[in-house]
GROMACS .gro file of C-alpha atoms in nm:
model
  320
    1UNK     CA    1  -1.746  11.292   7.678
    2UNK     CA    2  -1.577  10.970   7.773
    3UNK     CA    3  -1.248  11.062   7.613
    4UNK     CA    4  -0.962  11.003   7.841
    5UNK     CA    5  -0.586  11.101   7.789
    6UNK     CA    6  -0.286  10.874   7.859
    7UNK     CA    7  -0.287  10.923   8.234
    8UNK     CA    8  -0.657  10.825   8.220
    9UNK     CA    9  -0.796  11.139   8.350
   10UNK     CA   10  -1.097  11.279   8.168
   11UNK     CA   11  -0.998  11.614   7.959
   12UNK     CA   12  -1.320  11.761   7.879
   13UNK     CA   13  -1.587  11.680   8.148
   14UNK     CA   14  -1.683  11.448   8.428
   15UNK     CA   15  -2.010  11.311   8.582
   16UNK     CA   16  -2.203  11.595   8.760
   17UNK     CA   17  -2.086  11.895   8.521
   18UNK     CA   18  -2.317  12.114   8.353
   19UNK     CA   19  -2.333  12.211   8.013
   20UNK     CA   20  -2.429  12.603   8.021
   21UNK     CA   21  -2.383  12.742   7.688
   22UNK     CA   22  -2.339  12.644   7.313
   23UNK     CA   23  -2.152  12.934   7.115
   24UNK     CA   24  -2.243  13.164   7.386
   25UNK     CA   25  -2.603  13.088   7.382
   26UNK     CA   26  -2.805  13.019   7.703
   27UNK     CA   27  -2.934  12.658   7.701
   28UNK     CA   28  -3.236  12.737   7.957
   29UNK     CA   29  -3.473  12.719   7.698
   30UNK     CA   30  -3.340  12.480   7.453
   31UNK     CA   31  -3.526  12.139   7.417
   32UNK     CA   32  -3.323  11.807   7.401
   33UNK     CA   33  -3.371  11.774   7.045
   34UNK     CA   34  -3.271  12.108   6.954
   35UNK     CA   35  -2.931  12.071   7.187
   36UNK     CA   36  -2.880  11.751   6.976
   37UNK     CA   37  -2.905  11.940   6.654
   38UNK     CA   38  -2.668  12.208   6.783
   39UNK     CA   39  -2.398  11.970   6.891
   40UNK     CA   40  -2.382  11.818   6.533
   41UNK     CA   41  -2.336  12.150   6.369
   42UNK     CA   42  -1.973  12.251   6.264
   43UNK     CA   43  -1.757  12.292   6.573
   44UNK     CA   44  -1.980  12.424   6.853
   45UNK     CA   45  -1.823  12.629   7.126
   46UNK     CA   46  -1.926  12.466   7.477
   47UNK     CA   47  -1.917  12.632   7.792
   48UNK     CA   48  -1.925  12.409   8.110
   49UNK     CA   49  -1.967  12.444   8.466
   50UNK     CA   50  -1.729  12.207   8.657
   51UNK     CA   51  -1.859  12.050   8.977
   52UNK     CA   52  -1.494  12.049   9.091
   53UNK     CA   53  -1.476  12.423   9.076
   54UNK     CA   54  -1.811  12.421   9.252
   55UNK     CA   55  -1.653  12.245   9.552
   56UNK     CA   56  -1.370  12.503   9.556
   57UNK     CA   57  -1.617  12.798   9.583
   58UNK     CA   58  -1.908  12.667   9.766
   59UNK     CA   59  -2.229  12.860   9.835
   60UNK     CA   60  -2.157  13.041  10.162
   61UNK     CA   61  -2.443  12.891  10.394
   62UNK     CA   62  -2.438  12.917  10.770
   63UNK     CA   63  -2.621  12.576  10.797
   64UNK     CA   64  -2.388  12.381  10.542
   65UNK     CA   65  -2.041  12.247  10.639
   66UNK     CA   66  -1.791  12.179  10.330
   67UNK     CA   67  -1.403  12.109  10.324
   68UNK     CA   68  -1.171  12.406  10.287
   69UNK     CA   69  -0.824  12.233  10.294
   70UNK     CA   70  -0.640  11.911  10.353
   71UNK     CA   71  -0.315  11.886  10.507
   72UNK     CA   72  -0.076  11.657  10.695
   73UNK     CA   73   0.058  11.750  11.046
   74UNK     CA   74   0.212  11.595  11.370
   75UNK     CA   75   0.000  11.639  11.665
   76UNK     CA   76   0.159  11.609  11.999
   77UNK     CA   77  -0.052  11.494  12.302
   78UNK     CA   78  -0.021  11.567  12.675
   79UNK     CA   79  -0.235  11.330  12.851
   80UNK     CA   80  -0.319  11.314  13.213
   81UNK     CA   81  -0.573  11.116  13.429
   82UNK     CA   82  -0.799  11.336  13.618
   83UNK     CA   83  -1.068  11.248  13.874
   84UNK     CA   84  -1.410  11.410  13.797
   85UNK     CA   85  -1.576  11.555  14.087
   86UNK     CA   86  -1.752  11.848  14.216
   87UNK     CA   87  -1.470  12.081  14.158
   88UNK     CA   88  -1.418  11.968  13.787
   89UNK     CA   89  -1.572  12.276  13.646
   90UNK     CA   90  -1.409  12.516  13.843
   91UNK     CA   91  -1.049  12.362  13.750
   92UNK     CA   92  -1.156  12.364  13.400
   93UNK     CA   93  -1.173  12.731  13.362
   94UNK     CA   94  -0.896  12.818  13.563
   95UNK     CA   95  -0.618  12.945  13.321
   96UNK     CA   96  -0.292  12.738  13.311
   97UNK     CA   97   0.024  12.950  13.373
   98UNK     CA   98   0.308  12.886  13.149
   99UNK     CA   99   0.643  12.691  13.242
  100UNK     CA  100   0.460  12.548  13.539
  101UNK     CA  101   0.606  12.224  13.531
  102UNK     CA  102   0.489  11.904  13.660
  103UNK     CA  103   0.121  11.951  13.776
  104UNK     CA  104  -0.008  11.839  14.121
  105UNK     CA  105  -0.126  11.461  14.090
  106UNK     CA  106   0.036  11.378  13.770
  107UNK     CA  107   0.307  11.088  13.764
  108UNK     CA  108   0.627  11.132  13.962
  109UNK     CA  109   0.900  10.884  14.000
  110UNK     CA  110   0.978  11.035  14.369
  111UNK     CA  111   0.608  10.994  14.482
  112UNK     CA  112   0.477  10.643  14.613
  113UNK     CA  113   0.113  10.679  14.511
  114UNK     CA  114   0.141  10.818  14.184
  115UNK     CA  115   0.494  10.703  14.105
  116UNK     CA  116   0.660  10.359  14.073
  117UNK     CA  117   0.424  10.237  14.323
  118UNK     CA  118   0.094  10.315  14.133
  119UNK     CA  119  -0.042  10.123  13.869
  120UNK     CA  120  -0.006  10.233  13.506
  121UNK     CA  121  -0.311  10.216  13.259
  122UNK     CA  122  -0.205  10.133  12.889
  123UNK     CA  123  -0.444  10.216  12.600
  124UNK     CA  124  -0.356  10.029  12.293
  125UNK     CA  125  -0.559  10.132  11.978
  126UNK     CA  126  -0.529   9.974  11.621
  127UNK     CA  127  -0.589  10.178  11.283
  128UNK     CA  128  -0.671  10.514  11.444
  129UNK     CA  129  -0.773  10.813  11.283
  130UNK     CA  130  -0.759  11.164  11.411
  131UNK     CA  131  -0.994  11.445  11.341
  132UNK     CA  132  -0.929  11.789  11.422
  133UNK     CA  133  -1.243  12.017  11.413
  134UNK     CA  134  -1.158  12.391  11.419
  135UNK     CA  135  -1.327  12.718  11.324
  136UNK     CA  136  -1.203  12.922  11.022
  137UNK     CA  137  -1.020  13.213  11.214
  138UNK     CA  138  -0.697  13.090  11.162
  139UNK     CA  139  -0.392  13.333  11.165
  140UNK     CA  140  -0.015  13.266  11.086
  141UNK     CA  141   0.040  13.232  11.447
  142UNK     CA  142  -0.193  12.927  11.464
  143UNK     CA  143  -0.557  12.804  11.511
  144UNK     CA  144  -0.749  12.742  11.825
  145UNK     CA  145  -0.813  12.376  11.824
  146UNK     CA  146  -1.180  12.327  11.924
  147UNK     CA  147  -1.199  11.955  11.951
  148UNK     CA  148  -1.004  11.647  11.874
  149UNK     CA  149  -1.175  11.311  11.773
  150UNK     CA  150  -1.010  10.986  11.789
  151UNK     CA  151  -1.157  10.676  11.619
  152UNK     CA  152  -1.014  10.359  11.622
  153UNK     CA  153  -1.105   9.997  11.449
  154UNK     CA  154  -1.029   9.859  11.793
  155UNK     CA  155  -0.901   9.937  12.141
  156UNK     CA  156  -0.757   9.740  12.438
  157UNK     CA  157  -0.691   9.874  12.793
  158UNK     CA  158  -0.439   9.720  12.997
  159UNK     CA  159  -0.370   9.766  13.386
  160UNK     CA  160   0.008   9.689  13.471
  161UNK     CA  161   0.142   9.705  13.810
  162UNK     CA  162   0.394   9.941  13.845
  163UNK     CA  163   0.712   9.842  14.059
  164UNK     CA  164   0.598   9.485  14.060
  165UNK     CA  165   0.719   9.345  13.702
  166UNK     CA  166   0.573   9.010  13.649
  167UNK     CA  167   0.636   8.696  13.421
  168UNK     CA  168   0.306   8.546  13.270
  169UNK     CA  169   0.277   8.195  13.153
  170UNK     CA  170   0.243   8.169  12.778
  171UNK     CA  171   0.318   7.805  12.645
  172UNK     CA  172   0.477   7.457  12.767
  173UNK     CA  173   0.674   7.191  12.612
  174UNK     CA  174   0.715   6.816  12.705
  175UNK     CA  175   1.087   6.732  12.664
  176UNK     CA  176   1.391   6.567  12.811
  177UNK     CA  177   1.685   6.765  12.930
  178UNK     CA  178   2.013   6.596  12.860
  179UNK     CA  179   2.343   6.696  13.021
  180UNK     CA  180   2.611   6.763  12.715
  181UNK     CA  181   2.916   6.630  12.898
  182UNK     CA  182   2.785   6.354  13.060
  183UNK     CA  183   2.505   6.243  12.834
  184UNK     CA  184   2.264   6.196  13.152
  185UNK     CA  185   1.920   6.329  13.187
  186UNK     CA  186   1.793   6.527  13.481
  187UNK     CA  187   1.589   6.309  13.734
  188UNK     CA  188   1.426   6.367  14.064
  189UNK     CA  189   1.283   6.209  14.373
  190UNK     CA  190   1.022   6.446  14.470
  191UNK     CA  191   0.958   6.314  14.827
  192UNK     CA  192   1.316   6.373  14.928
  193UNK     CA  193   1.323   6.723  14.733
  194UNK     CA  194   1.649   6.561  14.568
  195UNK     CA  195   1.758   6.626  14.192
  196UNK     CA  196   2.014   6.408  14.018
  197UNK     CA  197   2.105   6.253  13.698
  198UNK     CA  198   2.011   5.927  13.538
  199UNK     CA  199   2.082   5.745  13.198
  200UNK     CA  200   1.716   5.675  13.175
  201UNK     CA  201   1.524   5.977  13.024
  202UNK     CA  202   1.248   6.143  13.267
  203UNK     CA  203   1.010   6.397  13.116
  204UNK     CA  204   1.030   6.733  13.215
  205UNK     CA  205   0.751   6.986  13.123
  206UNK     CA  206   0.911   7.363  13.044
  207UNK     CA  207   0.669   7.633  13.101
  208UNK     CA  208   0.783   7.936  12.915
  209UNK     CA  209   0.682   8.292  13.029
  210UNK     CA  210   0.661   8.645  12.896
  211UNK     CA  211   0.806   8.934  13.095
  212UNK     CA  212   0.618   9.281  13.122
  213UNK     CA  213   0.949   9.437  13.043
  214UNK     CA  214   1.290   9.358  12.976
  215UNK     CA  215   1.549   9.599  13.065
  216UNK     CA  216   1.937   9.586  12.956
  217UNK     CA  217   2.109   9.278  12.796
  218UNK     CA  218   1.880   8.974  12.724
  219UNK     CA  219   1.898   8.737  13.013
  220UNK     CA  220   1.715   8.438  12.843
  221UNK     CA  221   1.373   8.314  12.821
  222UNK     CA  222   1.200   8.292  13.165
  223UNK     CA  223   1.090   7.913  13.235
  224UNK     CA  224   0.995   7.689  13.516
  225UNK     CA  225   1.084   7.306  13.512
  226UNK     CA  226   0.840   7.070  13.608
  227UNK     CA  227   0.854   6.696  13.622
  228UNK     CA  228   0.591   6.613  13.386
  229UNK     CA  229   0.240   6.452  13.541
  230UNK     CA  230   0.323   6.587  13.894
  231UNK     CA  231   0.349   6.888  14.105
  232UNK     CA  232   0.726   6.884  14.131
  233UNK     CA  233   0.948   7.167  14.032
  234UNK     CA  234   1.285   7.279  14.034
  235UNK     CA  235   1.362   7.558  14.267
  236UNK     CA  236   1.673   7.748  14.363
  237UNK     CA  237   1.703   7.813  14.740
  238UNK     CA  238   1.928   7.998  14.949
  239UNK     CA  239   2.045   7.941  15.319
  240UNK     CA  240   2.311   8.159  15.478
  241UNK     CA  241   2.540   8.218  15.209
  242UNK     CA  242   2.467   7.898  15.060
  243UNK     CA  243   2.252   7.863  14.711
  244UNK     CA  244   2.149   7.508  14.627
  245UNK     CA  245   1.892   7.335  14.409
  246UNK     CA  246   1.603   7.132  14.536
  247UNK     CA  247   1.292   6.938  14.403
  248UNK     CA  248   0.969   7.098  14.556
  249UNK     CA  249   0.581   7.036  14.538
  250UNK     CA  250   0.385   7.344  14.391
  251UNK     CA  251   0.059   7.433  14.313
  252UNK     CA  252   0.058   7.471  13.951
  253UNK     CA  253  -0.193   7.767  13.996
  254UNK     CA  254   0.044   7.962  14.204
  255UNK     CA  255   0.289   7.977  13.912
  256UNK     CA  256   0.054   8.106  13.622
  257UNK     CA  257   0.175   8.453  13.703
  258UNK     CA  258   0.482   8.505  13.887
  259UNK     CA  259   0.548   8.868  14.035
  260UNK     CA  260   0.935   8.938  14.058
  261UNK     CA  261   0.846   9.083  14.406
  262UNK     CA  262   0.731   8.749  14.527
  263UNK     CA  263   1.057   8.592  14.601
  264UNK     CA  264   0.879   8.267  14.711
  265UNK     CA  265   0.737   8.191  14.347
  266UNK     CA  266   1.058   8.382  14.168
  267UNK     CA  267   1.283   8.106  14.291
  268UNK     CA  268   1.098   7.855  14.069
  269UNK     CA  269   1.189   8.073  13.733
  270UNK     CA  270   1.507   8.015  13.559
  271UNK     CA  271   1.642   8.213  13.277
  272UNK     CA  272   1.709   7.960  12.968
  273UNK     CA  273   1.942   8.085  12.720
  274UNK     CA  274   2.094   7.914  12.418
  275UNK     CA  275   2.383   7.926  12.207
  276UNK     CA  276   2.427   7.890  11.853
  277UNK     CA  277   2.448   7.525  11.895
  278UNK     CA  278   2.142   7.515  12.057
  279UNK     CA  279   2.310   7.420  12.394
  280UNK     CA  280   2.133   7.581  12.687
  281UNK     CA  281   2.223   7.716  13.038
  282UNK     CA  282   1.976   7.783  13.330
  283UNK     CA  283   2.028   8.048  13.554
  284UNK     CA  284   1.829   8.133  13.849
  285UNK     CA  285   1.604   8.448  13.835
  286UNK     CA  286   1.611   8.489  14.208
  287UNK     CA  287   1.966   8.447  14.257
  288UNK     CA  288   2.124   8.598  13.957
  289UNK     CA  289   2.483   8.463  13.871
  290UNK     CA  290   2.411   8.086  14.000
  291UNK     CA  291   2.347   7.837  13.724
  292UNK     CA  292   2.253   7.484  13.742
  293UNK     CA  293   2.555   7.239  13.700
  294UNK     CA  294   2.630   6.874  13.686
  295UNK     CA  295   2.941   6.755  13.861
  296UNK     CA  296   3.073   6.406  13.873
  297UNK     CA  297   2.804   6.294  13.654
  298UNK     CA  298   2.523   6.239  13.894
  299UNK     CA  299   2.548   6.572  14.127
  300UNK     CA  300   2.327   6.825  14.029
  301UNK     CA  301   2.405   7.188  14.191
  302UNK     CA  302   2.375   7.564  14.157
  303UNK     CA  303   2.727   7.732  14.100
  304UNK     CA  304   2.867   8.030  13.949
  305UNK     CA  305   2.979   7.998  13.578
  306UNK     CA  306   3.341   8.117  13.601
  307UNK     CA  307   3.623   8.122  13.359
  308UNK     CA  308   3.805   7.837  13.583
  309UNK     CA  309   3.541   7.608  13.591
  310UNK     CA  310   3.446   7.385  13.320
  311UNK     CA  311   3.196   7.522  13.117
  312UNK     CA  312   3.072   7.201  12.966
  313UNK     CA  313   2.909   7.115  13.291
  314UNK     CA  314   2.658   7.399  13.272
  315UNK     CA  315   2.533   7.308  12.913
  316UNK     CA  316   2.207   7.117  12.824
  317UNK     CA  317   2.043   7.021  12.532
  318UNK     CA  318   1.651   6.997  12.485
  319UNK     CA  319   1.530   6.654  12.353
  320UNK     CA  320   1.178   6.573  12.251
   0.00000   0.00000   0.00000
């Protein structure tokens, strides 16, 4: 009974199978002792009822559900948010017209309320299983799906502001920023809103941010530069046609999450980008194309990184 072939599968019977006949004789009235005696005589012919066959041909009972097939398929979902109101039942029974295009109230890039100006709800589901419950009346043209059930191990709902992308503070590091060409360090005098360099290292806290979305070529890591144990930050400002760098006091709570549409806080953000030798540049997130530069050893300013400019004046290294 327990014999297995090379693949490990039972070749004769499995748990749950029923022995129906021996040598074409029914076993309904045979005692266990008589059965044992019959099994030991010569080579008996056994008739076994397999429970595997029973699953293939179940008893037709209206009160019993049983599996009839298993298949792999790809489901395509078309989801929309709908407001449930008194007219919901009426709208549900209204037949949909084919090729009617985008329905009224769905997302549209040209509409302010439902398009770029509206908020976006994102539902993230982990280890999700999908079950399709349907009737037996399937034809070659398809089946009518009665219900789709999604079960997830965990789910998370996020609200993302559309049209107002933001930077969210992730972590920070307490370092010193050294200028590659002069070997001087960034230094500040917050009361005078001035930034300069010094041979004496000054600690700077680099707050790193995560962007909601990044389009096109990678610009660098969004960072905010804070002079450690103070409320003084580096900020890129513009007056008339002049772009300049200054040190300004700011409440740290305002900078925990920075919207790209808020120019007053976006001016504190710089894109920090490193090359293969780990030398870094700092580009203004508000005034793109303008980088922090050190000239004449102690003058720190914003400037365009152009071919005719000494590129080493824009390079810095991070020291711990």
